[in-house]
CSV table of C-alpha atoms and ligand atoms in Angstrom, one decimal:
chain,number,residue,atom,x,y,z
A,1,MET,CA,-183.3,-150.3,-80.6
A,2,SER,CA,-183.8,-147.8,-82.9
A,3,ASN,CA,-182.0,-144.6,-82.6
A,4,ALA,CA,-184.8,-142.6,-82.0
A,5,LYS,CA,-185.5,-144.4,-78.4
A,6,VAL,CA,-181.8,-143.9,-77.3
A,7,ASN,CA,-181.8,-140.2,-76.6
A,8,ARG,CA,-185.6,-139.7,-75.9
A,9,GLY,CA,-186.9,-139.3,-72.5
A,10,LEU,CA,-186.5,-137.0,-69.2
A,11,ASP,CA,-183.6,-138.1,-68.0
A,12,PHE,CA,-180.3,-136.5,-69.6
A,13,SER,CA,-177.9,-136.8,-67.2
A,14,GLN,CA,-176.0,-138.9,-69.3
A,15,TRP,CA,-175.6,-136.4,-72.1
A,16,LYS,CA,-172.6,-133.8,-71.1
A,17,GLY,CA,-170.7,-131.5,-73.3
A,18,VAL,CA,-170.8,-129.5,-76.0
A,19,TRP,CA,-169.5,-130.4,-79.5
A,20,VAL,CA,-168.8,-127.7,-82.4
A,21,ILE,CA,-168.5,-129.9,-85.4
A,22,THR,CA,-165.7,-127.9,-87.4
A,23,GLU,CA,-166.0,-127.6,-91.0
A,24,GLN,CA,-162.4,-128.0,-93.3
A,25,ARG,CA,-162.5,-127.9,-97.2
A,26,ARG,CA,-159.2,-129.2,-98.7
A,27,GLY,CA,-157.8,-129.3,-95.4
A,28,LYS,CA,-158.1,-125.9,-94.5
A,29,THR,CA,-160.5,-124.9,-91.5
A,30,MET,CA,-163.2,-122.5,-92.2
A,31,GLY,CA,-163.7,-119.1,-90.4
A,32,VAL,CA,-167.2,-120.3,-89.2
A,33,SER,CA,-165.5,-123.1,-86.7
A,34,ILE,CA,-163.6,-120.5,-85.1
A,35,GLU,CA,-166.7,-118.5,-84.7
A,36,LEU,CA,-168.4,-121.5,-83.1
A,37,LEU,CA,-165.8,-122.5,-81.1
A,38,GLY,CA,-166.1,-118.8,-79.3
A,39,GLU,CA,-169.7,-119.4,-78.7
A,40,GLY,CA,-169.3,-122.8,-77.6
A,41,ARG,CA,-166.9,-121.9,-75.1
A,42,LYS,CA,-169.4,-119.3,-73.7
A,43,LEU,CA,-171.9,-122.1,-73.5
A,44,ALA,CA,-170.2,-124.5,-71.9
A,45,ASP,CA,-169.3,-122.3,-69.1
A,46,LYS,CA,-172.4,-121.2,-68.4
A,47,ILE,CA,-173.9,-125.0,-68.6
A,48,GLY,CA,-170.6,-125.8,-66.5
A,49,THR,CA,-169.3,-128.1,-69.0
A,50,THR,CA,-166.8,-129.1,-71.6
A,51,LEU,CA,-166.1,-128.1,-74.9
A,52,THR,CA,-165.0,-130.2,-77.8
A,53,ALA,CA,-164.0,-129.3,-81.3
A,54,VAL,CA,-164.9,-132.5,-83.7
A,55,VAL,CA,-162.6,-132.7,-86.9
A,56,LEU,CA,-163.2,-134.9,-90.0
A,57,GLY,CA,-160.4,-135.1,-92.2
A,58,ASP,CA,-157.3,-136.9,-93.6
A,59,GLY,CA,-154.0,-135.9,-92.7
A,60,MET,CA,-154.6,-132.4,-91.6
A,61,THR,CA,-152.3,-132.8,-88.6
A,62,ASP,CA,-151.3,-129.1,-89.0
A,63,GLU,CA,-154.9,-127.6,-88.9
A,64,VAL,CA,-156.0,-130.0,-86.2
A,65,GLU,CA,-152.7,-128.9,-84.1
A,66,ALA,CA,-153.7,-125.2,-84.5
A,67,LEU,CA,-157.4,-125.9,-83.6
A,68,ALA,CA,-156.4,-126.6,-80.0
A,69,HIS,CA,-155.5,-123.5,-79.7
A,70,TYR,CA,-158.9,-121.8,-80.0
A,71,GLY,CA,-160.3,-122.4,-76.3
A,72,ALA,CA,-161.6,-126.2,-76.4
A,73,ASP,CA,-160.8,-128.5,-73.8
A,74,GLN,CA,-160.8,-131.4,-76.6
A,75,VAL,CA,-160.1,-131.9,-80.3
A,76,LEU,CA,-161.4,-134.8,-81.4
A,77,PHE,CA,-160.2,-136.2,-84.8
A,78,VAL,CA,-161.3,-138.6,-87.1
A,79,GLU,CA,-159.0,-139.3,-89.6
A,80,ASP,CA,-160.0,-141.6,-92.8
A,81,ALA,CA,-158.9,-141.3,-96.2
A,82,LEU,CA,-162.7,-141.3,-97.3
A,83,LEU,CA,-163.1,-138.1,-94.6
A,84,GLY,CA,-160.7,-136.0,-96.8
A,85,VAL,CA,-163.3,-134.4,-99.1
A,86,TYR,CA,-167.0,-133.7,-97.6
A,87,THR,CA,-169.6,-136.3,-98.8
A,88,THR,CA,-172.7,-135.9,-96.7
A,89,ASP,CA,-173.3,-140.1,-96.3
A,90,ALA,CA,-169.3,-140.7,-94.8
A,91,TYR,CA,-169.8,-137.3,-92.9
A,92,ALA,CA,-173.4,-137.9,-91.2
A,93,LYS,CA,-172.7,-141.6,-90.7
A,94,VAL,CA,-169.3,-140.8,-88.7
A,95,ILE,CA,-171.0,-138.1,-86.7
A,96,GLY,CA,-173.7,-139.5,-86.1
A,97,GLU,CA,-172.3,-142.5,-84.4
A,98,LEU,CA,-169.9,-140.5,-82.6
A,99,ILE,CA,-173.2,-138.7,-80.8
A,100,LEU,CA,-174.8,-141.9,-79.9
A,101,GLU,CA,-171.6,-143.6,-78.6
A,102,ARG,CA,-170.3,-140.4,-76.6
A,103,GLN,CA,-173.5,-138.4,-76.0
A,104,PRO,CA,-172.8,-134.7,-76.1
A,105,GLU,CA,-175.6,-132.4,-74.9
A,106,ALA,CA,-175.2,-129.8,-77.3
A,107,VAL,CA,-173.8,-129.9,-80.8
A,108,LEU,CA,-173.1,-126.9,-83.0
A,109,VAL,CA,-172.8,-127.1,-86.9
A,110,GLY,CA,-172.3,-124.0,-89.2
A,111,ALA,CA,-174.9,-122.9,-91.2
A,112,THR,CA,-172.9,-122.8,-94.5
A,113,THR,CA,-173.5,-124.7,-97.6
A,114,ILE,CA,-172.2,-128.0,-96.1
A,115,GLY,CA,-173.6,-127.4,-92.5
A,116,ARG,CA,-177.2,-126.7,-93.8
A,117,ASP,CA,-176.5,-130.5,-95.5
A,118,LEU,CA,-175.0,-132.0,-92.7
A,119,ALA,CA,-177.1,-131.2,-89.8
A,120,PRO,CA,-180.4,-132.6,-90.4
A,121,ARG,CA,-179.2,-135.6,-91.4
A,122,ILE,CA,-177.4,-136.0,-88.1
A,123,ALA,CA,-180.1,-135.0,-86.4
A,124,ALA,CA,-182.3,-138.1,-88.7
A,125,LYS,CA,-179.7,-140.4,-87.8
A,126,VAL,CA,-179.8,-139.6,-83.7
A,127,GLY,CA,-183.5,-139.0,-83.4
A,128,THR,CA,-183.5,-135.6,-82.1
A,129,GLY,CA,-184.6,-132.0,-83.6
A,130,LEU,CA,-182.6,-129.0,-85.1
A,131,THR,CA,-183.0,-125.5,-84.8
A,132,ALA,CA,-181.4,-124.4,-88.0
A,133,ASP,CA,-179.9,-121.1,-89.0
A,134,CYS,CA,-179.7,-119.7,-85.2
A,135,THR,CA,-178.3,-115.9,-84.8
A,136,VAL,CA,-178.1,-116.3,-80.6
A,137,LEU,CA,-177.4,-118.7,-78.6
A,138,ASP,CA,-177.7,-118.6,-74.8
A,139,VAL,CA,-178.3,-121.0,-72.0
A,140,ASP,CA,-181.5,-121.2,-69.5
A,141,GLU,CA,-180.2,-120.1,-65.9
A,142,SER,CA,-183.1,-122.5,-64.4
A,143,ASP,CA,-182.3,-125.9,-66.2
A,144,LYS,CA,-179.1,-125.5,-68.2
A,145,LYS,CA,-181.0,-126.0,-71.3
A,146,LEU,CA,-179.8,-124.1,-74.6
A,147,LEU,CA,-182.1,-121.3,-75.6
A,148,GLN,CA,-181.8,-121.1,-79.4
A,149,THR,CA,-183.0,-118.1,-81.2
A,150,ARG,CA,-184.0,-117.7,-84.9
A,151,PRO,CA,-185.4,-115.0,-87.6
A,152,ALA,CA,-188.7,-116.5,-88.1
A,153,PHE,CA,-192.0,-115.1,-90.1
A,154,GLY,CA,-189.7,-113.8,-92.7
A,155,GLY,CA,-187.5,-111.8,-90.0
A,156,HIS,CA,-190.4,-109.7,-88.5
A,157,LEU,CA,-189.9,-111.7,-85.3
A,158,MET,CA,-187.4,-113.5,-83.3
A,159,ALA,CA,-188.1,-116.9,-82.1
A,160,THR,CA,-186.1,-118.5,-79.0
A,161,ILE,CA,-186.7,-122.8,-79.3
A,162,ILE,CA,-185.8,-125.1,-76.6
A,163,CYS,CA,-185.4,-128.8,-77.3
A,164,PRO,CA,-186.9,-130.4,-74.2
A,165,ASN,CA,-187.6,-134.1,-74.7
A,166,ASN,CA,-184.5,-135.2,-76.8
A,167,ARG,CA,-180.7,-134.9,-76.6
A,168,PRO,CA,-178.5,-133.9,-78.4
A,169,GLN,CA,-179.7,-130.1,-78.6
A,170,MET,CA,-178.7,-129.7,-82.1
A,171,SER,CA,-178.3,-125.9,-83.7
A,172,THR,CA,-177.2,-124.5,-86.7
A,173,VAL,CA,-175.4,-121.0,-86.7
A,174,ARG,CA,-175.3,-118.3,-89.1
A,175,PRO,CA,-171.5,-117.5,-90.3
A,176,GLY,CA,-170.5,-114.2,-89.4
A,177,VAL,CA,-172.5,-113.7,-86.2
A,178,MET,CA,-170.8,-114.9,-83.4
A,179,GLN,CA,-167.4,-113.5,-81.9
A,180,LYS,CA,-164.1,-115.5,-83.1
A,181,ALA,CA,-162.6,-117.6,-80.6
A,182,GLU,CA,-159.2,-116.0,-79.6
A,183,TYR,CA,-155.8,-117.8,-80.0
A,184,GLN,CA,-154.3,-119.0,-76.9
A,185,GLU,CA,-150.5,-119.9,-76.5
A,186,ASP,CA,-152.1,-123.3,-74.5
A,187,ALA,CA,-153.2,-125.9,-76.6
A,188,CYS,CA,-155.9,-128.7,-75.6
A,189,ALA,CA,-155.4,-132.4,-76.0
A,190,ILE,CA,-156.2,-134.1,-79.6
A,191,GLU,CA,-157.6,-137.5,-79.3
A,192,THR,CA,-157.6,-138.9,-83.0
A,193,ILE,CA,-159.8,-142.1,-84.1
A,194,LYS,CA,-159.9,-143.6,-87.2
A,195,GLY,CA,-163.1,-143.4,-89.7
A,196,ASN,CA,-163.6,-147.1,-90.0
A,197,LEU,CA,-165.3,-145.9,-93.5
A,198,SER,CA,-165.7,-148.5,-96.3
A,199,GLU,CA,-166.3,-147.1,-100.1
A,200,GLY,CA,-169.9,-149.1,-99.7
A,201,ASP,CA,-170.5,-146.1,-96.8
A,202,ILE,CA,-170.4,-143.5,-99.9
A,203,LEU,CA,-173.3,-143.6,-102.2
A,204,ALA,CA,-172.3,-140.2,-104.0
A,205,LYS,CA,-169.0,-139.1,-104.9
A,206,VAL,CA,-167.3,-136.3,-105.5
A,207,VAL,CA,-166.1,-136.4,-108.9
A,208,GLN,CA,-164.2,-133.2,-109.4
A,209,ILE,CA,-164.2,-129.8,-107.3
A,210,VAL,CA,-164.3,-126.7,-109.5
A,211,GLU,CA,-163.1,-123.8,-107.8
A,212,GLU,CA,-165.2,-120.2,-108.5
A,213,ALA,CA,-163.2,-117.6,-109.9
A,214,ARG,CA,-163.0,-114.9,-106.9
A,215,HIS,CA,-161.7,-111.4,-106.8
A,216,GLY,CA,-161.1,-109.7,-103.7
A,217,VAL,CA,-161.9,-111.3,-100.1
A,218,PRO,CA,-165.3,-112.9,-99.5
A,219,LEU,CA,-167.7,-110.8,-97.9
A,220,GLY,CA,-168.0,-112.1,-94.8
A,221,GLU,CA,-164.2,-111.4,-94.4
A,222,ALA,CA,-164.2,-107.8,-95.6
A,223,GLU,CA,-163.1,-104.9,-93.7
A,224,ILE,CA,-165.0,-102.3,-95.4
A,225,ILE,CA,-168.1,-103.1,-97.6
A,226,VAL,CA,-169.9,-100.5,-99.8
A,227,SER,CA,-173.5,-101.9,-100.4
A,228,GLY,CA,-176.0,-100.7,-103.2
A,229,GLY,CA,-179.6,-100.9,-102.9
A,230,ARG,CA,-182.4,-100.1,-105.5
A,231,GLY,CA,-181.5,-96.5,-104.9
A,232,ILE,CA,-178.5,-96.7,-107.0
A,233,GLY,CA,-180.8,-96.8,-110.2
A,234,GLY,CA,-179.3,-99.7,-112.1
A,235,PRO,CA,-176.4,-102.5,-113.0
A,236,GLU,CA,-174.4,-98.9,-114.0
A,237,GLY,CA,-174.6,-97.8,-110.3
A,238,PHE,CA,-172.7,-100.4,-109.2
A,239,GLU,CA,-169.6,-99.2,-111.6
A,240,LEU,CA,-169.7,-96.5,-109.4
A,241,LEU,CA,-170.0,-98.2,-106.2
A,242,LYS,CA,-166.8,-100.2,-107.6
A,243,SER,CA,-164.9,-97.1,-107.8
A,244,LEU,CA,-165.5,-96.0,-104.3
A,245,ALA,CA,-164.5,-99.3,-103.0
A,246,GLU,CA,-161.5,-99.7,-104.6
A,247,LYS,CA,-160.6,-96.0,-103.2
A,248,LEU,CA,-161.1,-97.5,-99.9
A,249,GLY,CA,-160.0,-100.7,-100.2
A,250,GLY,CA,-163.2,-102.8,-99.3
A,251,GLU,CA,-165.7,-104.7,-101.3
A,252,VAL,CA,-169.0,-104.1,-103.1
A,253,ALA,CA,-172.2,-105.8,-101.7
A,254,SER,CA,-175.7,-105.4,-102.3
A,255,SER,CA,-179.6,-105.6,-101.1
A,256,ARG,CA,-181.5,-108.2,-102.1
A,257,ALA,CA,-183.6,-105.9,-104.1
A,258,CYS,CA,-180.5,-105.6,-106.8
A,259,VAL,CA,-180.0,-109.6,-107.2
A,260,ASP,CA,-183.7,-110.1,-107.8
A,261,SER,CA,-183.2,-107.3,-110.4
A,262,GLY,CA,-180.0,-109.1,-111.8
A,263,TRP,CA,-178.1,-105.7,-111.4
A,264,THR,CA,-175.3,-108.1,-109.1
A,265,THR,CA,-174.8,-111.6,-108.5
A,266,PRO,CA,-176.5,-113.7,-105.4
A,267,ASP,CA,-173.0,-114.0,-103.4
A,268,LYS,CA,-173.1,-110.0,-103.2
A,269,GLN,CA,-176.3,-110.1,-101.4
A,270,VAL,CA,-176.2,-109.2,-97.4
A,271,GLY,CA,-179.3,-109.9,-95.4
A,272,GLN,CA,-181.3,-112.7,-93.8
A,273,THR,CA,-181.1,-114.6,-96.9
A,274,GLY,CA,-178.0,-113.6,-97.9
A,275,VAL,CA,-174.4,-113.0,-96.1
A,276,THR,CA,-174.0,-111.9,-92.2
A,277,VAL,CA,-171.2,-109.3,-92.3
A,278,ARG,CA,-169.4,-107.5,-89.3
A,279,PRO,CA,-166.9,-105.0,-91.2
A,280,LYS,CA,-165.1,-102.5,-89.7
A,281,LEU,CA,-166.8,-99.8,-92.3
A,282,TYR,CA,-170.3,-100.8,-94.1
A,283,ILE,CA,-171.3,-98.0,-96.4
A,284,ALA,CA,-175.1,-98.2,-97.4
A,285,CYS,CA,-176.0,-96.6,-100.8
A,286,GLY,CA,-179.5,-96.3,-101.9
A,287,ILE,CA,-180.4,-98.9,-99.2
A,288,SER,CA,-183.9,-98.5,-97.7
A,289,GLY,CA,-183.1,-100.5,-94.5
A,290,ALA,CA,-185.6,-103.4,-94.4
A,291,ILE,CA,-185.5,-106.0,-91.4
A,292,GLN,CA,-184.1,-108.4,-93.5
A,293,HIS,CA,-181.1,-106.6,-94.7
A,294,LEU,CA,-180.5,-105.1,-91.4
A,295,ALA,CA,-180.5,-108.9,-90.1
A,296,GLY,CA,-177.3,-108.9,-92.1
A,297,MET,CA,-175.4,-106.0,-91.2
A,298,SER,CA,-176.4,-104.4,-88.0
A,299,GLU,CA,-173.3,-105.4,-86.1
A,300,SER,CA,-170.7,-103.4,-88.7
A,301,ASP,CA,-168.5,-100.9,-86.3
A,302,THR,CA,-169.5,-98.0,-88.2
A,303,ILE,CA,-172.3,-97.6,-90.7
A,304,VAL,CA,-172.9,-95.1,-93.0
A,305,ALA,CA,-176.4,-94.5,-94.6
A,306,ILE,CA,-176.7,-92.5,-97.9
A,307,ASN,CA,-180.5,-92.1,-99.1
A,308,LYS,CA,-182.4,-89.3,-100.7
A,309,ASP,CA,-185.1,-90.1,-98.0
A,310,GLU,CA,-184.7,-88.7,-94.6
A,311,HIS,CA,-187.0,-90.9,-93.0
A,312,ALA,CA,-185.8,-94.3,-94.6
A,313,PRO,CA,-185.3,-97.0,-91.8
A,314,ILE,CA,-181.4,-97.4,-92.5
A,315,PHE,CA,-180.7,-94.4,-90.6
A,316,ASP,CA,-182.1,-96.0,-87.5
A,317,VAL,CA,-179.1,-98.0,-87.4
A,318,ALA,CA,-176.6,-95.6,-89.4
A,319,HIS,CA,-173.9,-94.1,-87.1
A,320,VAL,CA,-173.3,-91.2,-90.0
A,321,GLY,CA,-176.3,-90.1,-92.3
A,322,LEU,CA,-176.0,-88.3,-95.5
A,323,VAL,CA,-179.6,-87.6,-97.0
A,324,GLY,CA,-178.8,-86.9,-101.0
A,325,ASP,CA,-178.7,-88.6,-104.2
A,326,VAL,CA,-176.4,-91.0,-104.3
A,327,HIS,CA,-175.1,-90.1,-107.7
A,328,GLN,CA,-173.9,-86.8,-106.4
A,329,VAL,CA,-172.6,-87.6,-102.9
A,330,ILE,CA,-170.4,-90.9,-104.2
A,331,PRO,CA,-168.6,-88.9,-106.9
A,332,ALA,CA,-168.1,-86.0,-104.2
A,333,ILE,CA,-166.8,-88.6,-101.4
A,334,ILE,CA,-164.7,-90.4,-104.4
A,335,ALA,CA,-163.2,-86.7,-105.6
A,336,SER,CA,-162.3,-85.7,-101.9
A,337,LEU,CA,-160.5,-89.4,-101.6
A,338,LYS,CA,-158.3,-88.6,-104.7
A,339,ALA,CA,-157.4,-84.9,-103.6
B,401,FAD,P1,-186.2,-100.3,-101.5
B,401,FAD,O1,-186.4,-100.9,-100.3
B,401,FAD,O2,-186.5,-100.0,-103.1
B,401,FAD,O3,-185.3,-99.0,-101.2
B,401,FAD,C1,-184.6,-98.2,-102.2
B,401,FAD,C2,-183.9,-97.3,-101.5
B,401,FAD,O4,-183.2,-96.0,-102.1
B,401,FAD,C3,-185.1,-96.3,-100.7
B,401,FAD,O5,-185.2,-95.9,-99.4
B,401,FAD,C4,-185.1,-94.8,-101.5
B,401,FAD,O6,-185.3,-93.9,-100.9
B,401,FAD,C5,-183.9,-94.8,-101.5
B,401,FAD,N1,-183.3,-94.2,-103.0
B,401,FAD,C6,-184.0,-94.1,-104.2
B,401,FAD,N2,-183.4,-93.3,-105.0
B,401,FAD,C7,-182.4,-93.0,-104.5
B,401,FAD,C8,-181.3,-91.7,-105.0
B,401,FAD,N3,-181.1,-91.3,-106.4
B,401,FAD,N4,-180.0,-91.7,-103.9
B,401,FAD,C9,-180.2,-91.8,-102.7
B,401,FAD,N5,-181.0,-92.7,-102.1
B,401,FAD,C10,-181.9,-93.1,-103.1
B,401,FAD,N6,-183.3,-107.8,-98.4
B,401,FAD,C11,-182.3,-107.7,-98.1
B,401,FAD,O7,-181.5,-107.0,-98.5
B,401,FAD,N7,-180.9,-109.1,-98.0
B,401,FAD,C12,-181.7,-110.6,-97.3
B,401,FAD,O8,-181.3,-111.4,-97.3
B,401,FAD,C13,-183.6,-110.0,-97.7
B,401,FAD,N8,-184.1,-111.4,-97.5
B,401,FAD,C14,-185.4,-111.6,-97.3
B,401,FAD,C15,-186.4,-112.6,-96.8
B,401,FAD,C16,-187.4,-112.4,-96.8
B,401,FAD,C17,-187.9,-113.8,-96.7
B,401,FAD,C18,-188.2,-111.7,-97.4
B,401,FAD,C19,-189.6,-111.6,-97.4
B,401,FAD,C20,-187.5,-110.4,-98.1
B,401,FAD,C21,-186.0,-110.0,-98.1
B,401,FAD,N9,-185.5,-109.0,-98.3
B,401,FAD,C22,-183.9,-109.2,-98.0
B,401,FAD,C23,-186.2,-108.1,-99.1
B,401,FAD,C24,-186.4,-106.9,-98.2
B,401,FAD,O9,-187.5,-107.3,-97.6
B,401,FAD,C25,-186.3,-105.8,-99.0
B,401,FAD,O10,-187.3,-105.9,-99.8
B,401,FAD,C26,-185.2,-105.0,-99.8
B,401,FAD,O11,-183.9,-105.1,-98.8
B,401,FAD,C27,-184.9,-104.0,-100.2
B,401,FAD,O12,-184.1,-103.2,-101.0
B,401,FAD,P2,-183.4,-102.2,-101.3
B,401,FAD,O13,-183.3,-101.5,-99.7
B,401,FAD,O14,-182.1,-101.8,-102.1
B,401,FAD,O15,-184.4,-101.2,-102.4
């Protein structure tokens, strides 16, 4: 029987439980996994089912034990020497087989570089659909189906997608959007199983991992962000933003316009096609507030906008608005911080 026939039909009563496919790099759990566990818990409670955290790796006992404290009903740890480092073939094979065997009704994967590679391959293996890059998840009260919402048409509308004829319902979820699960004193049960992989299961091998040199914290984890748009005038404008960020102990980010102009690097881009951030303070300098930019920062606790156009849309989401030229306002703020 082909995989596609196994999970197609109208009777899904055997498909139960929400799974979060957690992500690890070098044996360390990534923050997106805790966010997905927070969201997965809410969905499982609304459906009235269980939440399972799925971990693939090799000898990462401490991390697996730690994951048992983040609200899941069970941690399912697949251990194998060939799962220590992510490879598409091995991960898709193991998770695909587990899904067909244990039949979860919903599977959440982070929309990270790894998740974006992995989730479609799992979906193809088990013969289901995939809603990529979700920013909102909910459950339909009447039939307990997953409501998966994601930006569509360049972010101009939000599309809510359901998966009526297949199981599991699969979503990749943007990092930085969902609330992290809280640490709990009580730990859930951990089931450890062997991966049973052989070298022949892995077609592409990882030969070497080269870490990118990074200064400061990743944008997704920064508490203070000073972000520049086209209004800062050029690459030299980022030196001004750096001075302000250093004074505040924050990180520098940007709109896509500055990345496209080569003023800064793509890892600094906030927005729909960049990073989603939720800092305590986001200072938008010379950024107009296009919908695609707002998609990545509007959940910040406090937004300060500096723009010379009083009608700029960024002021619609700002808690504090300063109408003026960034080249006058930012040096004035730095001077007052020094004082
Ligand atoms: P502009 O829109 O040109 O705004 C510049 C602002 O600076 C203006 O409001 C102006 O009044 C102000 N200004 C000018 N001079 C000064 C000064 N001296 N002092 C103070 N203010 C000044 N954009 C993103 O940012 N992130 C994304 O992830 C993203 N994804 C996209 C995905 C798609 C599919 C598409 C179609 C677009 C995407 N965009 C994204 C682009 C987005 O639509 C906007 O083009 C972009 O955000 C504009 O950047 P900006 O605000 O820096 O520039």
